[in-house]
Amino acid sequence: MSGELWLTGVDVFRLIAAALVIAIHTSPLESFTATGDFLLTSVLARCAVPFFFTASGYFMVTRYAKDVGRLWRFERRTLLLYLAAAVMYIPVMIYKGDFAGHEVFIRLLRGIFIEGTMYHLWYLPAAMTGGAMAWYLVRRHGYPAAFAVTGALYMLGVLGDSWYDLSELIPPLRWFYGEVFTLTSGTRCGLFFPGLYFVLGGWLRERGSGQKRGRSALGLGLSLAAMALEALLLRRAGWGRRYTMYFALPAVSLFLFSFLLTFHGRRLRCRGAALAAYIIHPMVLIALRAAARLTGLWEALVENSLLRFLAVSALTWAVSIPAAVICDRLRHKEGPAGTRRAWRELDLDALRHNAGELLRLCGPGREIMAVVKANAYGHGDFETAAELERAGVRAFAVASVDEGVRLRRYGIRGEILILGYTDAEYAGTLGKYRLTQTVVSPEHARELGRRGVRLRVHVKIDTGMNRLGTRWDDLEALRGIFEMKNLKITGVFTHLSRSEGTGREDAEFSALQGERFEQAVKGLERMGFRVPCRHIQSTYGLLNASVPEEGCCRAGLGIYGVLSAPGEKTARRADLRPALSLRARVALVREVHPGECVGYGREFTAKRESRIAILPIGYADGYPRSLSKGAGHVLIGGMAAPVVGSVCMDQLAVDVTDIPDVRPGDTATLIGVDGESMIRAEDLAESAGTITNELLSRLGPRLPIVTCHGGAGAKDSWK
Ligand SMILES: *Cc1c(COP(=O)(O)O)cnc(C)c1O
């Protein structure tokens, strides 16, 4: 996305892979060396198509998804491309006689759905089948299961391809392939071949960066050598029905792709040329043959395999590169999706960093429970939870059952604790989505227990906050909860009410709460109950309070890299980085003469010749109205522009008289870094008369979330 570094290595290899496919179909070394030709077209070049599948999987397959959008877009694009390519090759099919003879209909159906209407077009229906299969398996069953299923199918594919004669010796396999080959001429099709590579692509992305170039290169070299050996032995033995799939090929693809992922840089404008070249090169070959036959002049050219390869390549690239560049121009006129008006930018690296920092403070053996209630404090629950789970966080907390269900639907697997009250009526939902409910009172426990659904719960113990929870000194009530049928108690916790402060009284009250909690736990243990996982601390508890350090830390603010108010001192220092920026595009800049007013109620009257920029963001987006009339400011070009007049529902005005060259389309920063300047959420909240938590959790409804790596992300990448 916007702030991410472009995968230049992958883009460049797209073109190389297309060149390898052209080599497969033109055999450049045929005139010179049979073994060399085999090694090039049947071994080396065979990494091209798996590479394309892996690349598609990398961008499309995911454990975490808001909806089926990515899959659907991929399928639609591939289908359209396939239709266009099929239409393009109709004359060739007529010439080849595909529409004549017996069983035209069956042959056409097989061509359309399995093998492609031209020999190389099998790739497109195969990508549609394999992509959908991988997406489904990964989403529903996770990577291990997806690897197992697609890996097994791939093995069947290899046994029906380059290892075919071995299968002939094994009766069940012989029968199996006998059946398969009545449907398709080879196992190189959507069912057997692509799935594994799509899964591999998604897995590589989700595992995150961190590939080592040297190690990948070494692995690539070794696996290529292994594949060459495998292929040469099979050819010597004459076992292959075809030589397109090998057992060593997945390893080659893994190392090749890992290697390519280490090259970052600029976006290649002609990357689309690879696909175009893939589709048109057989046409170019046919045209070249026809021309050669007609003129006689080029006969030599077609017969010399190297010249043939070069001629087809030259013509193919001459058409596909300009076409790709033009398409790229047309498609990339727009900036990153979501940045048209006003948007939130989420720095995924900051989230990871903060989780690591909090974990460090927690000390060994403890874990973070990431609190992602209220749409992850306005940071986007899906984006935040998915990234944290990828980073190794295994527990999450939300406020309501609906928030928990949302996370499950997005693919979050870890424990999800609902901190707030849920009516027992929803016991079924809690069970179905494997959500852990907080028992907020003895009555709540009875209600939940009565539903006849076995539920995982954490028992909240009130130690002085007097909000939710059963009193620490009411051991009889706690016993009742622990004896409740149907409740599987997997944790007990309490919440500190004065951990924000660093004063003596604050520390004393936190310590008292800690003691009360201990007392309750000890009491329960004396009654013979096993008290599992205990947790007390939230972010401030971790940073300030001297309470028993055990169990997990329920961290919200700290994960997002903010504190409640500016300049707060904490007992322990943490290096936390704000993860969220808020930006808007300048809609227009107008001149306002002295004496003229801006906005509702004539709140602002220009005292000088002024330039006023209008920003398309207002209090309906969560930008507080209390920041009107100069209480708030934004950054444009790294300089401060005060808010003038009142913040409206959908827009606000800022004074840019002192900032040179502000133009419509420029980016204004409302929270975050711009050049040398920065607006902290804490400061903005204070100006608005509230705390960071409220400000951030109210950001939203209309503000899309753009993820990036590194703070300045999207803003730098385009203006
Ligand atoms: C919201 C909440 C937290 C998270 O607090 P932060 O100060 O954001 O870390 C922890 N525990 C409970 C019970 C909460 O409601």
mmCIF file with all atom_site columns, C-alpha atoms in Angstrom, residues 59-134:
data_model
loop_
_atom_site.group_PDB
_atom_site.id
_atom_site.type_symbol
_atom_site.label_atom_id
_atom_site.label_alt_id
_atom_site.label_comp_id
_atom_site.label_asym_id
_atom_site.label_entity_id
_atom_site.label_seq_id
_atom_site.pdbx_PDB_ins_code
_atom_site.Cartn_x
_atom_site.Cartn_y
_atom_site.Cartn_z
_atom_site.occupancy
_atom_site.B_iso_or_equiv
_atom_site.pdbx_formal_charge
_atom_site.auth_seq_id
_atom_site.auth_comp_id
_atom_site.auth_asym_id
_atom_site.auth_atom_id
_atom_site.pdbx_PDB_model_num
ATOM 1  C CA . PHE A 1 59  ? -0.974  -10.171 -2.933  1.00 0.00 ? 59  PHE A CA 1
ATOM 2  C CA . MET A 1 60  ? -4.253  -12.064 -2.713  1.00 0.00 ? 60  MET A CA 1
ATOM 3  C CA . VAL A 1 61  ? -4.258  -15.021 -0.295  1.00 0.00 ? 61  VAL A CA 1
ATOM 4  C CA . THR A 1 62  ? -4.596  -14.135 3.381   1.00 0.00 ? 62  THR A CA 1
ATOM 5  C CA . ARG A 1 63  ? -5.645  -15.563 6.708   1.00 0.00 ? 63  ARG A CA 1
ATOM 6  C CA . TYR A 1 64  ? -7.032  -12.163 7.631   1.00 0.00 ? 64  TYR A CA 1
ATOM 7  C CA . ALA A 1 65  ? -9.685  -10.629 5.455   1.00 0.00 ? 65  ALA A CA 1
ATOM 8  C CA . LYS A 1 66  ? -12.459 -8.150  5.910   1.00 0.00 ? 66  LYS A CA 1
ATOM 9  C CA . ASP A 1 67  ? -14.419 -9.689  3.051   1.00 0.00 ? 67  ASP A CA 1
ATOM 10 C CA . VAL A 1 68  ? -13.920 -11.693 -0.119  1.00 0.00 ? 68  VAL A CA 1
ATOM 11 C CA . GLY A 1 69  ? -13.032 -8.501  -2.019  1.00 0.00 ? 69  GLY A CA 1
ATOM 12 C CA . ARG A 1 70  ? -9.456  -9.394  -2.852  1.00 0.00 ? 70  ARG A CA 1
ATOM 13 C CA . LEU A 1 71  ? -10.326 -12.851 -4.110  1.00 0.00 ? 71  LEU A CA 1
ATOM 14 C CA . TRP A 1 72  ? -13.243 -11.530 -6.091  1.00 0.00 ? 72  TRP A CA 1
ATOM 15 C CA . ARG A 1 73  ? -11.162 -8.814  -7.777  1.00 0.00 ? 73  ARG A CA 1
ATOM 16 C CA . PHE A 1 74  ? -8.501  -11.341 -8.673  1.00 0.00 ? 74  PHE A CA 1
ATOM 17 C CA . GLU A 1 75  ? -11.016 -13.793 -10.141 1.00 0.00 ? 75  GLU A CA 1
ATOM 18 C CA . ARG A 1 76  ? -12.780 -11.088 -12.117 1.00 0.00 ? 76  ARG A CA 1
ATOM 19 C CA . ARG A 1 77  ? -9.591  -9.671  -13.557 1.00 0.00 ? 77  ARG A CA 1
ATOM 20 C CA . THR A 1 78  ? -8.286  -13.085 -14.528 1.00 0.00 ? 78  THR A CA 1
ATOM 21 C CA . LEU A 1 79  ? -11.600 -14.025 -16.103 1.00 0.00 ? 79  LEU A CA 1
ATOM 22 C CA . LEU A 1 80  ? -11.747 -10.838 -18.165 1.00 0.00 ? 80  LEU A CA 1
ATOM 23 C CA . LEU A 1 81  ? -8.195  -11.386 -19.316 1.00 0.00 ? 81  LEU A CA 1
ATOM 24 C CA . TYR A 1 82  ? -8.993  -14.956 -20.220 1.00 0.00 ? 82  TYR A CA 1
ATOM 25 C CA . LEU A 1 83  ? -12.033 -13.907 -22.229 1.00 0.00 ? 83  LEU A CA 1
ATOM 26 C CA . ALA A 1 84  ? -10.023 -11.293 -24.109 1.00 0.00 ? 84  ALA A CA 1
ATOM 27 C CA . ALA A 1 85  ? -7.197  -13.738 -24.791 1.00 0.00 ? 85  ALA A CA 1
ATOM 28 C CA . ALA A 1 86  ? -9.598  -16.484 -25.873 1.00 0.00 ? 86  ALA A CA 1
ATOM 29 C CA . VAL A 1 87  ? -11.325 -14.162 -28.333 1.00 0.00 ? 87  VAL A CA 1
ATOM 30 C CA . MET A 1 88  ? -7.949  -13.076 -29.671 1.00 0.00 ? 88  MET A CA 1
ATOM 31 C CA . TYR A 1 89  ? -7.021  -16.679 -30.411 1.00 0.00 ? 89  TYR A CA 1
ATOM 32 C CA . ILE A 1 90  ? -10.318 -17.721 -32.054 1.00 0.00 ? 90  ILE A CA 1
ATOM 33 C CA . PRO A 1 91  ? -8.900  -17.350 -35.604 1.00 0.00 ? 91  PRO A CA 1
ATOM 34 C CA . VAL A 1 92  ? -5.981  -19.561 -34.619 1.00 0.00 ? 92  VAL A CA 1
ATOM 35 C CA . MET A 1 93  ? -8.351  -22.155 -33.189 1.00 0.00 ? 93  MET A CA 1
ATOM 36 C CA . ILE A 1 94  ? -10.346 -22.161 -36.411 1.00 0.00 ? 94  ILE A CA 1
ATOM 37 C CA . TYR A 1 95  ? -7.153  -22.583 -38.389 1.00 0.00 ? 95  TYR A CA 1
ATOM 38 C CA . LYS A 1 96  ? -6.033  -25.451 -36.142 1.00 0.00 ? 96  LYS A CA 1
ATOM 39 C CA . GLY A 1 97  ? -9.422  -27.110 -36.724 1.00 0.00 ? 97  GLY A CA 1
ATOM 40 C CA . ASP A 1 98  ? -10.604 -26.937 -33.128 1.00 0.00 ? 98  ASP A CA 1
ATOM 41 C CA . PHE A 1 99  ? -14.151 -26.347 -34.280 1.00 0.00 ? 99  PHE A CA 1
ATOM 42 C CA . ALA A 1 100 ? -14.183 -29.312 -36.655 1.00 0.00 ? 100 ALA A CA 1
ATOM 43 C CA . GLY A 1 101 ? -14.291 -33.079 -36.214 1.00 0.00 ? 101 GLY A CA 1
ATOM 44 C CA . HIS A 1 102 ? -15.793 -35.176 -33.409 1.00 0.00 ? 102 HIS A CA 1
ATOM 45 C CA . GLU A 1 103 ? -16.842 -34.092 -29.968 1.00 0.00 ? 103 GLU A CA 1
ATOM 46 C CA . VAL A 1 104 ? -16.295 -30.427 -30.678 1.00 0.00 ? 104 VAL A CA 1
ATOM 47 C CA . PHE A 1 105 ? -18.411 -29.444 -27.740 1.00 0.00 ? 105 PHE A CA 1
ATOM 48 C CA . ILE A 1 106 ? -16.613 -31.635 -25.212 1.00 0.00 ? 106 ILE A CA 1
ATOM 49 C CA . ARG A 1 107 ? -13.246 -30.555 -26.512 1.00 0.00 ? 107 ARG A CA 1
ATOM 50 C CA . LEU A 1 108 ? -14.218 -26.921 -26.292 1.00 0.00 ? 108 LEU A CA 1
ATOM 51 C CA . LEU A 1 109 ? -15.514 -27.280 -22.748 1.00 0.00 ? 109 LEU A CA 1
ATOM 52 C CA . ARG A 1 110 ? -12.336 -29.018 -21.681 1.00 0.00 ? 110 ARG A CA 1
ATOM 53 C CA . GLY A 1 111 ? -10.344 -26.322 -23.423 1.00 0.00 ? 111 GLY A CA 1
ATOM 54 C CA . ILE A 1 112 ? -12.266 -23.532 -21.789 1.00 0.00 ? 112 ILE A CA 1
ATOM 55 C CA . PHE A 1 113 ? -12.324 -24.863 -18.232 1.00 0.00 ? 113 PHE A CA 1
ATOM 56 C CA . ILE A 1 114 ? -9.152  -26.891 -17.894 1.00 0.00 ? 114 ILE A CA 1
ATOM 57 C CA . GLU A 1 115 ? -6.528  -26.631 -20.531 1.00 0.00 ? 115 GLU A CA 1
ATOM 58 C CA . GLY A 1 116 ? -7.007  -23.181 -21.984 1.00 0.00 ? 116 GLY A CA 1
ATOM 59 C CA . THR A 1 117 ? -8.198  -22.524 -25.497 1.00 0.00 ? 117 THR A CA 1
ATOM 60 C CA . MET A 1 118 ? -4.599  -22.174 -26.627 1.00 0.00 ? 118 MET A CA 1
ATOM 61 C CA . TYR A 1 119 ? -1.764  -24.227 -25.213 1.00 0.00 ? 119 TYR A CA 1
ATOM 62 C CA . HIS A 1 120 ? -0.367  -21.467 -23.008 1.00 0.00 ? 120 HIS A CA 1
ATOM 63 C CA . LEU A 1 121 ? -3.728  -20.110 -21.864 1.00 0.00 ? 121 LEU A CA 1
ATOM 64 C CA . TRP A 1 122 ? -4.204  -23.022 -19.437 1.00 0.00 ? 122 TRP A CA 1
ATOM 65 C CA . TYR A 1 123 ? -2.531  -20.669 -16.997 1.00 0.00 ? 123 TYR A CA 1
ATOM 66 C CA . LEU A 1 124 ? -5.559  -18.396 -16.629 1.00 0.00 ? 124 LEU A CA 1
ATOM 67 C CA . PRO A 1 125 ? -8.289  -20.911 -15.684 1.00 0.00 ? 125 PRO A CA 1
ATOM 68 C CA . ALA A 1 126 ? -5.710  -22.709 -13.535 1.00 0.00 ? 126 ALA A CA 1
ATOM 69 C CA . ALA A 1 127 ? -4.951  -19.477 -11.665 1.00 0.00 ? 127 ALA A CA 1
ATOM 70 C CA . MET A 1 128 ? -8.667  -18.933 -11.070 1.00 0.00 ? 128 MET A CA 1
ATOM 71 C CA . THR A 1 129 ? -9.157  -22.431 -9.674  1.00 0.00 ? 129 THR A CA 1
ATOM 72 C CA . GLY A 1 130 ? -5.923  -22.577 -7.687  1.00 0.00 ? 130 GLY A CA 1
ATOM 73 C CA . GLY A 1 131 ? -6.332  -19.055 -6.334  1.00 0.00 ? 131 GLY A CA 1
ATOM 74 C CA . ALA A 1 132 ? -9.871  -19.682 -5.097  1.00 0.00 ? 132 ALA A CA 1
ATOM 75 C CA . MET A 1 133 ? -8.871  -23.018 -3.563  1.00 0.00 ? 133 MET A CA 1
ATOM 76 C CA . ALA A 1 134 ? -5.894  -21.506 -1.736  1.00 0.00 ? 134 ALA A CA 1
#
